Amino acid sequence: MSLQRFIKQSLFFSEIPSFPSFDKMASVFAYESSEVDWCEDNFKHSENVVEYFNTMSSFIFFLISPIMLYLLHPYAKERNLTVHLVWIMMVFVGLFSMYFHMTLSFMGQMLDELSILWVLATGYSLWFPRRHFPSFIKDRRSFSHMVLIITVISTLSSFVKPTANAYALNCFAIHILYSLFVELRSCTDERVLRLAWASIGLWVLAISCWISDRFGCSFWQKLDFCYLHGIWHILIVVATAYGSTLIAYLDASLEIPYSLPDLQYWPRNKWSIGFPYIVLKGTTKTRKRC
């Protein structure tokens, strides 16, 4: 090959657009590549784990999710087995939360936040009351399709300003609380109302820890107590167990009233404390048919 021809080929290949470099692609997985950094001191207890307590507290997801899957199985079997998706996906929330706090990587942040978004979307699709559907929605299948489209758009838009994602996710809680208020206005069952107040109280405690860790870090650093985000993990999982059971109970009362749903607590119902679940006192045989 002549020198002139070699130079021409070299110039040709140099003009071909190159793919993003491996280093640039790998940077999203790099330690501390996220713009979000919680109050806990980084690498305090381990050289490989950025936020040790926040990482370890995420184990609570793996403990409570199987319990709730087991307790809600009779309801899910009668209503819709898709109900199990909520707590199956909560396992992934815990997994991605651990990964995020272990690395504080951009990819960890996005996986953590997007898994929460899809849990919320699943809950809306399953349990949002039919009577509150938009006028152009005729059935739950159509409503689920609308939720899916909105969730996909939200997933894509979450990459525009990732630091705002957590605040947007917490805004969903306001709508959930409003929906519960509307549903419970005419409720007189003390057991249901007690569960509702417990759910709200747990959420208020959880969100207070989240906000305080985010905006009051300097105060907690002076007290040498920078673990509120880890406490948030524990409280929000318990709040989700209480809140999702309450919502599922209201759903069962509307969608499968023949099953005669009732609330009980595990491990002992007499305590009225523990993990709430739904007992179906009726059977499919009691269902009225036209």
PDB file of C-alpha atoms in Angstrom:
ATOM      1  CA  MET A   1       0.000   0.000   0.000  1.00  0.00           C
ATOM      2  CA  SER A   2       1.404   3.368  -0.989  1.00  0.00           C
ATOM      3  CA  LEU A   3       1.971   6.046   1.641  1.00  0.00           C
ATOM      4  CA  GLN A   4      -0.526   8.374  -0.096  1.00  0.00           C
ATOM      5  CA  ARG A   5      -3.298   5.759  -0.046  1.00  0.00           C
ATOM      6  CA  PHE A   6      -2.602   4.933   3.604  1.00  0.00           C
ATOM      7  CA  ILE A   7      -2.949   8.632   4.553  1.00  0.00           C
ATOM      8  CA  LYS A   8      -6.293   8.932   2.656  1.00  0.00           C
ATOM      9  CA  GLN A   9      -7.747   5.875   4.438  1.00  0.00           C
ATOM     10  CA  SER A  10      -6.570   7.187   7.802  1.00  0.00           C
ATOM     11  CA  LEU A  11      -8.291  10.511   7.158  1.00  0.00           C
ATOM     12  CA  PHE A  12     -11.502   8.728   6.076  1.00  0.00           C
ATOM     13  CA  PHE A  13     -11.749   6.632   9.224  1.00  0.00           C
ATOM     14  CA  SER A  14     -10.907   9.589  11.438  1.00  0.00           C
ATOM     15  CA  GLU A  15     -14.028  11.368  10.132  1.00  0.00           C
ATOM     16  CA  ILE A  16     -16.405   8.529  11.140  1.00  0.00           C
ATOM     17  CA  PRO A  17     -18.349   9.562  14.286  1.00  0.00           C
ATOM     18  CA  SER A  18     -17.133   7.563  17.264  1.00  0.00           C
ATOM     19  CA  PHE A  19     -19.333   5.947  19.883  1.00  0.00           C
ATOM     20  CA  PRO A  20     -19.246   7.343  23.420  1.00  0.00           C
ATOM     21  CA  SER A  21     -16.055   6.302  25.110  1.00  0.00           C
ATOM     22  CA  PHE A  22     -16.078   3.475  27.595  1.00  0.00           C
ATOM     23  CA  ASP A  23     -14.873   5.837  30.301  1.00  0.00           C
ATOM     24  CA  LYS A  24     -17.812   8.183  29.719  1.00  0.00           C
ATOM     25  CA  MET A  25     -20.337   5.338  29.795  1.00  0.00           C
ATOM     26  CA  ALA A  26     -18.739   3.847  32.894  1.00  0.00           C
ATOM     27  CA  SER A  27     -18.827   7.181  34.720  1.00  0.00           C
ATOM     28  CA  VAL A  28     -22.544   6.786  35.520  1.00  0.00           C
ATOM     29  CA  PHE A  29     -21.618   3.700  37.562  1.00  0.00           C
ATOM     30  CA  ALA A  30     -18.726   5.432  39.320  1.00  0.00           C
ATOM     31  CA  TYR A  31     -18.725   5.954  43.069  1.00  0.00           C
ATOM     32  CA  GLU A  32     -20.176   9.353  44.091  1.00  0.00           C
ATOM     33  CA  SER A  33     -21.181  10.226  40.517  1.00  0.00           C
ATOM     34  CA  SER A  34     -24.667  11.171  41.725  1.00  0.00           C
ATOM     35  CA  GLU A  35     -25.416  14.791  42.613  1.00  0.00           C
ATOM     36  CA  VAL A  36     -27.383  13.532  45.613  1.00  0.00           C
ATOM     37  CA  ASP A  37     -25.467  13.033  48.850  1.00  0.00           C
ATOM     38  CA  TRP A  38     -27.221  12.284  52.140  1.00  0.00           C
ATOM     39  CA  CYS A  39     -26.184  13.443  55.583  1.00  0.00           C
ATOM     40  CA  GLU A  40     -24.369  10.284  56.691  1.00  0.00           C
ATOM     41  CA  ASP A  41     -20.586  10.584  56.525  1.00  0.00           C
ATOM     42  CA  ASN A  42     -19.146   8.905  53.450  1.00  0.00           C
ATOM     43  CA  PHE A  43     -16.842   5.893  53.825  1.00  0.00           C
ATOM     44  CA  LYS A  44     -16.976   6.221  57.620  1.00  0.00           C
ATOM     45  CA  HIS A  45     -17.371   2.516  58.374  1.00  0.00           C
ATOM     46  CA  SER A  46     -16.103   0.865  55.200  1.00  0.00           C
ATOM     47  CA  GLU A  47     -13.758   1.608  52.323  1.00  0.00           C
ATOM     48  CA  ASN A  48     -16.191  -0.010  49.871  1.00  0.00           C
ATOM     49  CA  VAL A  49     -19.524   1.342  51.165  1.00  0.00           C
ATOM     50  CA  VAL A  50     -20.169   5.078  50.897  1.00  0.00           C
ATOM     51  CA  GLU A  51     -23.124   5.315  53.307  1.00  0.00           C
ATOM     52  CA  TYR A  52     -22.943   2.281  55.556  1.00  0.00           C
ATOM     53  CA  PHE A  53     -26.044   2.751  57.729  1.00  0.00           C
ATOM     54  CA  ASN A  54     -28.209   3.860  54.800  1.00  0.00           C
ATOM     55  CA  THR A  55     -27.093   0.758  52.920  1.00  0.00           C
ATOM     56  CA  MET A  56     -27.696  -1.657  55.798  1.00  0.00           C
ATOM     57  CA  SER A  57     -31.107  -0.180  56.642  1.00  0.00           C
ATOM     58  CA  SER A  58     -32.266  -1.096  53.132  1.00  0.00           C
ATOM     59  CA  PHE A  59     -32.302  -4.741  54.273  1.00  0.00           C
ATOM     60  CA  ILE A  60     -35.700  -3.978  55.834  1.00  0.00           C
ATOM     61  CA  PHE A  61     -37.207  -4.277  52.343  1.00  0.00           C
ATOM     62  CA  PHE A  62     -36.054  -7.904  52.120  1.00  0.00           C
ATOM     63  CA  LEU A  63     -37.504  -8.719  55.547  1.00  0.00           C
ATOM     64  CA  ILE A  64     -40.976  -7.199  55.212  1.00  0.00           C
ATOM     65  CA  SER A  65     -41.711  -7.884  51.527  1.00  0.00           C
ATOM     66  CA  PRO A  66     -41.925 -11.716  51.856  1.00  0.00           C
ATOM     67  CA  ILE A  67     -44.116 -11.337  54.956  1.00  0.00           C
ATOM     68  CA  MET A  68     -46.562  -9.079  53.122  1.00  0.00           C
ATOM     69  CA  LEU A  69     -46.559 -11.359  50.068  1.00  0.00           C
ATOM     70  CA  TYR A  70     -47.592 -14.236  52.319  1.00  0.00           C
ATOM     71  CA  LEU A  71     -50.175 -12.297  54.340  1.00  0.00           C
ATOM     72  CA  LEU A  72     -51.894 -10.747  51.306  1.00  0.00           C
ATOM     73  CA  HIS A  73     -51.962 -13.939  49.225  1.00  0.00           C
ATOM     74  CA  PRO A  74     -55.611 -14.905  50.026  1.00  0.00           C
ATOM     75  CA  TYR A  75     -56.744 -11.426  48.971  1.00  0.00           C
ATOM     76  CA  ALA A  76     -54.531 -11.461  45.851  1.00  0.00           C
ATOM     77  CA  LYS A  77     -55.787 -14.925  44.899  1.00  0.00           C
ATOM     78  CA  GLU A  78     -59.395 -13.754  45.018  1.00  0.00           C
ATOM     79  CA  ARG A  79     -58.888 -10.251  43.627  1.00  0.00           C
ATOM     80  CA  ASN A  80     -55.980 -10.406  41.197  1.00  0.00           C
ATOM     81  CA  LEU A  81     -52.587 -12.096  41.499  1.00  0.00           C
ATOM     82  CA  THR A  82     -51.061  -8.954  39.990  1.00  0.00           C
ATOM     83  CA  VAL A  83     -51.369  -7.545  43.524  1.00  0.00           C
ATOM     84  CA  HIS A  84     -48.212  -9.493  44.345  1.00  0.00           C
ATOM     85  CA  LEU A  85     -46.288  -7.265  41.926  1.00  0.00           C
ATOM     86  CA  VAL A  86     -46.327  -4.444  44.482  1.00  0.00           C
ATOM     87  CA  TRP A  87     -44.286  -6.322  47.072  1.00  0.00           C
ATOM     88  CA  ILE A  88     -42.180  -8.173  44.522  1.00  0.00           C
ATOM     89  CA  MET A  89     -41.157  -4.773  43.143  1.00  0.00           C
ATOM     90  CA  MET A  90     -40.527  -3.540  46.686  1.00  0.00           C
ATOM     91  CA  VAL A  91     -37.754  -6.138  46.857  1.00  0.00           C
ATOM     92  CA  PHE A  92     -36.143  -4.426  43.863  1.00  0.00           C
ATOM     93  CA  VAL A  93     -36.606  -1.042  45.557  1.00  0.00           C
ATOM     94  CA  GLY A  94     -34.587  -2.424  48.462  1.00  0.00           C
ATOM     95  CA  LEU A  95     -31.958  -3.882  46.152  1.00  0.00           C
ATOM     96  CA  PHE A  96     -31.502  -0.654  44.204  1.00  0.00           C
ATOM     97  CA  SER A  97     -31.567   1.399  47.425  1.00  0.00           C
ATOM     98  CA  MET A  98     -28.690  -0.686  48.752  1.00  0.00           C
ATOM     99  CA  TYR A  99     -26.766  -0.243  45.515  1.00  0.00           C
ATOM    100  CA  PHE A 100     -27.366   3.512  45.479  1.00  0.00           C
ATOM    101  CA  HIS A 101     -26.260   4.143  49.057  1.00  0.00           C
ATOM    102  CA  MET A 102     -23.346   1.759  48.733  1.00  0.00           C
ATOM    103  CA  THR A 103     -21.963   3.675  45.732  1.00  0.00           C
ATOM    104  CA  LEU A 104     -23.833   7.009  45.496  1.00  0.00           C
ATOM    105  CA  SER A 105     -23.568   6.462  41.746  1.00  0.00           C
ATOM    106  CA  PHE A 106     -25.791   8.165  39.197  1.00  0.00           C
ATOM    107  CA  MET A 107     -27.026   4.796  37.952  1.00  0.00           C
ATOM    108  CA  GLY A 108     -27.831   3.739  41.506  1.00  0.00           C
ATOM    109  CA  GLN A 109     -29.836   6.910  42.058  1.00  0.00           C
ATOM    110  CA  MET A 110     -31.881   6.429  38.898  1.00  0.00           C
ATOM    111  CA  LEU A 111     -32.568   2.743  39.586  1.00  0.00           C
ATOM    112  CA  ASP A 112     -33.617   3.564  43.139  1.00  0.00           C
ATOM    113  CA  GLU A 113     -35.993   6.359  42.154  1.00  0.00           C
ATOM    114  CA  LEU A 114     -37.439   4.699  39.061  1.00  0.00           C
ATOM    115  CA  SER A 115     -38.200   1.481  40.937  1.00  0.00           C
ATOM    116  CA  ILE A 116     -40.249   3.540  43.404  1.00  0.00           C
ATOM    117  CA  LEU A 117     -42.043   5.235  40.497  1.00  0.00           C
ATOM    118  CA  TRP A 118     -43.040   1.869  39.029  1.00  0.00           C
ATOM    119  CA  VAL A 119     -44.260   0.585  42.407  1.00  0.00           C
ATOM    120  CA  LEU A 120     -46.514   3.647  42.645  1.00  0.00           C
ATOM    121  CA  ALA A 121     -47.719   3.108  39.075  1.00  0.00           C
ATOM    122  CA  THR A 122     -48.582  -0.511  39.853  1.00  0.00           C
ATOM    123  CA  GLY A 123     -50.501   0.549  42.944  1.00  0.00           C
ATOM    124  CA  TYR A 124     -52.460   3.178  41.022  1.00  0.00           C
ATOM    125  CA  SER A 125     -53.313   0.678  38.282  1.00  0.00           C
ATOM    126  CA  LEU A 126     -54.566  -1.909  40.762  1.00  0.00           C
ATOM    127  CA  TRP A 127     -56.308   0.106  43.433  1.00  0.00           C
ATOM    128  CA  PHE A 128     -57.356   3.550  42.241  1.00  0.00           C
ATOM    129  CA  PRO A 129     -61.170   3.641  42.747  1.00  0.00           C
ATOM    130  CA  ARG A 130     -63.204   3.276  39.569  1.00  0.00           C
ATOM    131  CA  ARG A 131     -65.549   6.102  40.513  1.00  0.00           C
ATOM    132  CA  HIS A 132     -62.630   8.529  40.381  1.00  0.00           C
ATOM    133  CA  PHE A 133     -61.514   7.527  36.882  1.00  0.00           C
ATOM    134  CA  PRO A 134     -61.410  10.375  34.332  1.00  0.00           C
ATOM    135  CA  SER A 135     -64.621  10.624  32.318  1.00  0.00           C
ATOM    136  CA  PHE A 136     -62.951   9.311  29.151  1.00  0.00           C
ATOM    137  CA  ILE A 137     -61.812   6.119  30.925  1.00  0.00           C
ATOM    138  CA  LYS A 138     -64.383   3.325  30.890  1.00  0.00           C
ATOM    139  CA  ASP A 139     -62.644   0.425  32.634  1.00  0.00           C
ATOM    140  CA  ARG A 140     -59.588  -0.482  34.686  1.00  0.00           C
ATOM    141  CA  ARG A 141     -57.753  -1.904  31.686  1.00  0.00           C
ATOM    142  CA  SER A 142     -57.916   1.460  29.913  1.00  0.00           C
ATOM    143  CA  PHE A 143     -56.924   3.226  33.123  1.00  0.00           C
ATOM    144  CA  SER A 144     -53.903   0.927  33.472  1.00  0.00           C
ATOM    145  CA  HIS A 145     -52.853   1.742  29.908  1.00  0.00           C
ATOM    146  CA  MET A 146     -53.066   5.457  30.713  1.00  0.00           C
ATOM    147  CA  VAL A 147     -50.974   4.960  33.860  1.00  0.00           C
ATOM    148  CA  LEU A 148     -48.422   2.982  31.835  1.00  0.00           C
ATOM    149  CA  ILE A 149     -48.068   5.770  29.259  1.00  0.00           C
ATOM    150  CA  ILE A 150     -47.691   8.429  31.987  1.00  0.00           C
ATOM    151  CA  THR A 151     -45.122   6.274  33.811  1.00  0.00           C
ATOM    152  CA  VAL A 152     -43.036   5.720  30.670  1.00  0.00           C
ATOM    153  CA  ILE A 153     -43.050   9.473  29.967  1.00  0.00           C
ATOM    154  CA  SER A 154     -42.135  10.168  33.610  1.00  0.00           C
ATOM    155  CA  THR A 155     -39.313   7.613  33.404  1.00  0.00           C
ATOM    156  CA  LEU A 156     -37.803   9.347  30.385  1.00  0.00           C
ATOM    157  CA  SER A 157     -38.267  12.841  31.809  1.00  0.00           C
ATOM    158  CA  SER A 158     -36.614  11.819  35.090  1.00  0.00           C
ATOM    159  CA  PHE A 159     -33.234  12.044  33.337  1.00  0.00           C
ATOM    160  CA  VAL A 160     -33.768  15.745  32.574  1.00  0.00           C
ATOM    161  CA  LYS A 161     -33.255  16.954  36.152  1.00  0.00           C
ATOM    162  CA  PRO A 162     -32.486  13.941  38.364  1.00  0.00           C
ATOM    163  CA  THR A 163     -32.115  16.014  41.544  1.00  0.00           C
ATOM    164  CA  ALA A 164     -35.849  16.828  41.393  1.00  0.00           C
ATOM    165  CA  ASN A 165     -36.996  13.202  41.142  1.00  0.00           C
ATOM    166  CA  ALA A 166     -37.207  12.515  44.873  1.00  0.00           C
ATOM    167  CA  TYR A 167     -39.387  15.586  45.444  1.00  0.00           C
ATOM    168  CA  ALA A 168     -41.693  14.606  42.596  1.00  0.00           C
ATOM    169  CA  LEU A 169     -42.083  11.093  44.005  1.00  0.00           C
ATOM    170  CA  ASN A 170     -42.995  12.427  47.436  1.00  0.00           C
ATOM    171  CA  CYS A 171     -45.700  14.574  45.822  1.00  0.00           C
ATOM    172  CA  PHE A 172     -47.531  11.366  44.903  1.00  0.00           C
ATOM    173  CA  ALA A 173     -48.007  10.786  48.625  1.00  0.00           C
ATOM    174  CA  ILE A 174     -50.083  13.968  48.849  1.00  0.00           C
ATOM    175  CA  HIS A 175     -52.482  12.655  46.218  1.00  0.00           C
ATOM    176  CA  ILE A 176     -52.646   9.246  47.907  1.00  0.00           C
ATOM    177  CA  LEU A 177     -53.487  10.910  51.236  1.00  0.00           C
ATOM    178  CA  TYR A 178     -56.183  13.000  49.568  1.00  0.00           C
ATOM    179  CA  SER A 179     -57.687   9.905  47.912  1.00  0.00           C
ATOM    180  CA  LEU A 180     -57.733   8.105  51.275  1.00  0.00           C
ATOM    181  CA  PHE A 181     -59.445  11.087  52.895  1.00  0.00           C
ATOM    182  CA  VAL A 182     -62.161  11.031  50.233  1.00  0.00           C
ATOM    183  CA  GLU A 183     -62.686   7.275  50.627  1.00  0.00           C
ATOM    184  CA  LEU A 184     -62.786   7.361  54.434  1.00  0.00           C
ATOM    185  CA  ARG A 185     -65.105  10.334  54.910  1.00  0.00           C
ATOM    186  CA  SER A 186     -68.117   8.096  55.393  1.00  0.00           C
ATOM    187  CA  CYS A 187     -66.285   5.256  57.147  1.00  0.00           C
ATOM    188  CA  THR A 188     -67.391   4.459  60.709  1.00  0.00           C
ATOM    189  CA  ASP A 189     -65.419   1.241  61.239  1.00  0.00           C
ATOM    190  CA  GLU A 190     -63.040   2.014  64.113  1.00  0.00           C
ATOM    191  CA  ARG A 191     -60.620  -0.738  63.059  1.00  0.00           C
ATOM    192  CA  VAL A 192     -60.291   0.749  59.564  1.00  0.00           C
ATOM    193  CA  LEU A 193     -59.945   4.293  60.904  1.00  0.00           C
ATOM    194  CA  ARG A 194     -57.292   3.155  63.382  1.00  0.00           C
ATOM    195  CA  LEU A 195     -55.304   1.603  60.541  1.00  0.00           C
ATOM    196  CA  ALA A 196     -55.695   4.798  58.508  1.00  0.00           C
ATOM    197  CA  TRP A 197     -54.378   6.977  61.325  1.00  0.00           C
ATOM    198  CA  ALA A 198     -51.496   4.561  61.933  1.00  0.00           C
ATOM    199  CA  SER A 199     -50.601   4.661  58.222  1.00  0.00           C
ATOM    200  CA  ILE A 200     -50.683   8.455  58.134  1.00  0.00           C
ATOM    201  CA  GLY A 201     -48.706   8.728  61.378  1.00  0.00           C
ATOM    202  CA  LEU A 202     -45.979   6.401  60.099  1.00  0.00           C
ATOM    203  CA  TRP A 203     -45.763   8.333  56.843  1.00  0.00           C
ATOM    204  CA  VAL A 204     -45.509  11.674  58.681  1.00  0.00           C
ATOM    205  CA  LEU A 205     -42.682  10.308  60.841  1.00  0.00           C
ATOM    206  CA  ALA A 206     -40.954   8.874  57.771  1.00  0.00           C
ATOM    207  CA  ILE A 207     -41.182  12.034  55.663  1.00  0.00           C
ATOM    208  CA  SER A 208     -40.064  14.120  58.648  1.00  0.00           C
ATOM    209  CA  CYS A 209     -36.884  12.024  58.838  1.00  0.00           C
ATOM    210  CA  TRP A 210     -36.352  12.399  55.080  1.00  0.00           C
ATOM    211  CA  ILE A 211     -36.810  16.189  55.129  1.00  0.00           C
ATOM    212  CA  SER A 212     -34.742  16.653  58.274  1.00  0.00           C
ATOM    213  CA  ASP A 213     -31.858  14.616  56.855  1.00  0.00           C
ATOM    214  CA  ARG A 214     -32.023  16.547  53.590  1.00  0.00           C
ATOM    215  CA  PHE A 215     -32.311  20.084  54.932  1.00  0.00           C
ATOM    216  CA  GLY A 216     -31.154  19.891  58.550  1.00  0.00           C
ATOM    217  CA  CYS A 217     -27.925  18.001  58.052  1.00  0.00           C
ATOM    218  CA  SER A 218     -25.707  20.615  59.739  1.00  0.00           C
ATOM    219  CA  PHE A 219     -27.800  20.372  62.918  1.00  0.00           C
ATOM    220  CA  TRP A 220     -27.626  16.575  63.048  1.00  0.00           C
ATOM    221  CA  GLN A 221     -23.904  16.633  62.310  1.00  0.00           C
ATOM    222  CA  LYS A 222     -23.381  18.738  65.438  1.00  0.00           C
ATOM    223  CA  LEU A 223     -25.205  16.040  67.400  1.00  0.00           C
ATOM    224  CA  ASP A 224     -23.190  13.359  65.595  1.00  0.00           C
ATOM    225  CA  PHE A 225     -26.463  11.672  64.539  1.00  0.00           C
ATOM    226  CA  CYS A 226     -26.585  11.471  60.748  1.00  0.00           C
ATOM    227  CA  TYR A 227     -28.770   8.404  60.365  1.00  0.00           C
ATOM    228  CA  LEU A 228     -32.239   9.835  59.714  1.00  0.00           C
ATOM    229  CA  HIS A 229     -32.326   8.676  56.102  1.00  0.00           C
ATOM    230  CA  GLY A 230     -31.722   5.119  57.266  1.00  0.00           C
ATOM    231  CA  ILE A 231     -34.590   5.499  59.765  1.00  0.00           C
ATOM    232  CA  TRP A 232     -36.689   6.779  56.834  1.00  0.00           C
ATOM    233  CA  HIS A 233     -36.062   3.458  55.071  1.00  0.00           C
ATOM    234  CA  ILE A 234     -37.423   1.507  58.034  1.00  0.00           C
ATOM    235  CA  LEU A 235     -40.429   3.742  58.647  1.00  0.00           C
ATOM    236  CA  ILE A 236     -41.456   4.035  54.983  1.00  0.00           C
ATOM    237  CA  VAL A 237     -41.487   0.260  54.484  1.00  0.00           C
ATOM    238  CA  VAL A 238     -43.704  -0.193  57.555  1.00  0.00           C
ATOM    239  CA  ALA A 239     -45.879   2.727  56.407  1.00  0.00           C
ATOM    240  CA  THR A 240     -46.205   1.065  52.998  1.00  0.00           C
ATOM    241  CA  ALA A 241     -47.246  -2.205  54.633  1.00  0.00           C
ATOM    242  CA  TYR A 242     -49.944  -0.390  56.610  1.00  0.00           C
ATOM    243  CA  GLY A 243     -51.055   1.922  53.802  1.00  0.00           C
ATOM    244  CA  SER A 244     -51.163  -0.697  51.044  1.00  0.00           C
ATOM    245  CA  THR A 245     -53.187  -3.050  53.271  1.00  0.00           C
ATOM    246  CA  LEU A 246     -55.645  -0.246  54.035  1.00  0.00           C
ATOM    247  CA  ILE A 247     -56.003   0.591  50.331  1.00  0.00           C
ATOM    248  CA  ALA A 248     -56.345  -3.105  49.453  1.00  0.00           C
ATOM    249  CA  TYR A 249     -59.067  -3.482  52.091  1.00  0.00           C
ATOM    250  CA  LEU A 250     -61.023  -0.541  50.666  1.00  0.00           C
ATOM    251  CA  ASP A 251     -60.558  -2.028  47.198  1.00  0.00           C
ATOM    252  CA  ALA A 252     -61.796  -5.438  48.352  1.00  0.00           C
ATOM    253  CA  SER A 253     -64.876  -3.831  49.942  1.00  0.00           C
ATOM    254  CA  LEU A 254     -65.733  -2.255  46.571  1.00  0.00           C
ATOM    255  CA  GLU A 255     -64.568  -4.850  44.052  1.00  0.00           C
ATOM    256  CA  ILE A 256     -65.146  -8.178  45.852  1.00  0.00           C
ATOM    257  CA  PRO A 257     -67.687  -7.362  48.593  1.00  0.00           C
ATOM    258  CA  TYR A 258     -69.001 -10.950  48.530  1.00  0.00           C
ATOM    259  CA  SER A 259     -65.689 -12.063  50.087  1.00  0.00           C
ATOM    260  CA  LEU A 260     -66.561 -10.163  53.294  1.00  0.00           C
ATOM    261  CA  PRO A 261     -63.063  -8.706  53.831  1.00  0.00           C
ATOM    262  CA  ASP A 262     -61.859  -8.016  57.347  1.00  0.00           C
ATOM    263  CA  LEU A 263     -58.666  -6.598  58.861  1.00  0.00           C
ATOM    264  CA  GLN A 264     -56.404  -8.599  61.135  1.00  0.00           C
ATOM    265  CA  TYR A 265     -52.849  -8.290  62.443  1.00  0.00           C
ATOM    266  CA  TRP A 266     -49.884 -10.622  62.387  1.00  0.00           C
ATOM    267  CA  PRO A 267     -48.441 -12.177  64.515  1.00  0.00           C
ATOM    268  CA  ARG A 268     -51.335 -11.748  67.000  1.00  0.00           C
ATOM    269  CA  ASN A 269     -54.614 -10.177  66.051  1.00  0.00           C
ATOM    270  CA  LYS A 270     -55.578  -9.335  69.641  1.00  0.00           C
ATOM    271  CA  TRP A 271     -52.684  -6.909  69.903  1.00  0.00           C
ATOM    272  CA  SER A 272     -53.964  -4.758  67.001  1.00  0.00           C
ATOM    273  CA  ILE A 273     -50.312  -4.125  66.337  1.00  0.00           C
ATOM    274  CA  GLY A 274     -47.905  -5.770  63.950  1.00  0.00           C
ATOM    275  CA  PHE A 275     -48.448  -6.242  60.241  1.00  0.00           C
ATOM    276  CA  PRO A 276     -52.027  -5.744  59.011  1.00  0.00           C
ATOM    277  CA  TYR A 277     -53.523  -8.080  56.447  1.00  0.00           C
ATOM    278  CA  ILE A 278     -56.885  -8.971  54.912  1.00  0.00           C
ATOM    279  CA  VAL A 279     -58.968 -11.975  55.878  1.00  0.00           C
ATOM    280  CA  LEU A 280     -61.736 -13.027  53.512  1.00  0.00           C
ATOM    281  CA  LYS A 281     -64.603 -14.409  55.582  1.00  0.00           C
ATOM    282  CA  GLY A 282     -66.796 -15.086  52.561  1.00  0.00           C
ATOM    283  CA  THR A 283     -66.130 -17.421  49.638  1.00  0.00           C
ATOM    284  CA  THR A 284     -66.797 -17.437  45.922  1.00  0.00           C
ATOM    285  CA  LYS A 285     -69.905 -19.486  46.709  1.00  0.00           C
ATOM    286  CA  THR A 286     -71.459 -16.498  48.448  1.00  0.00           C
ATOM    287  CA  ARG A 287     -71.043 -14.359  45.343  1.00  0.00           C
ATOM    288  CA  LYS A 288     -74.350 -13.256  43.866  1.00  0.00           C
ATOM    289  CA  ARG A 289     -74.835 -14.151  40.241  1.00  0.00           C
ATOM    290  CA  CYS A 290     -77.413 -12.828  37.801  1.00  0.00           C
TER     291      CYS A 290
END
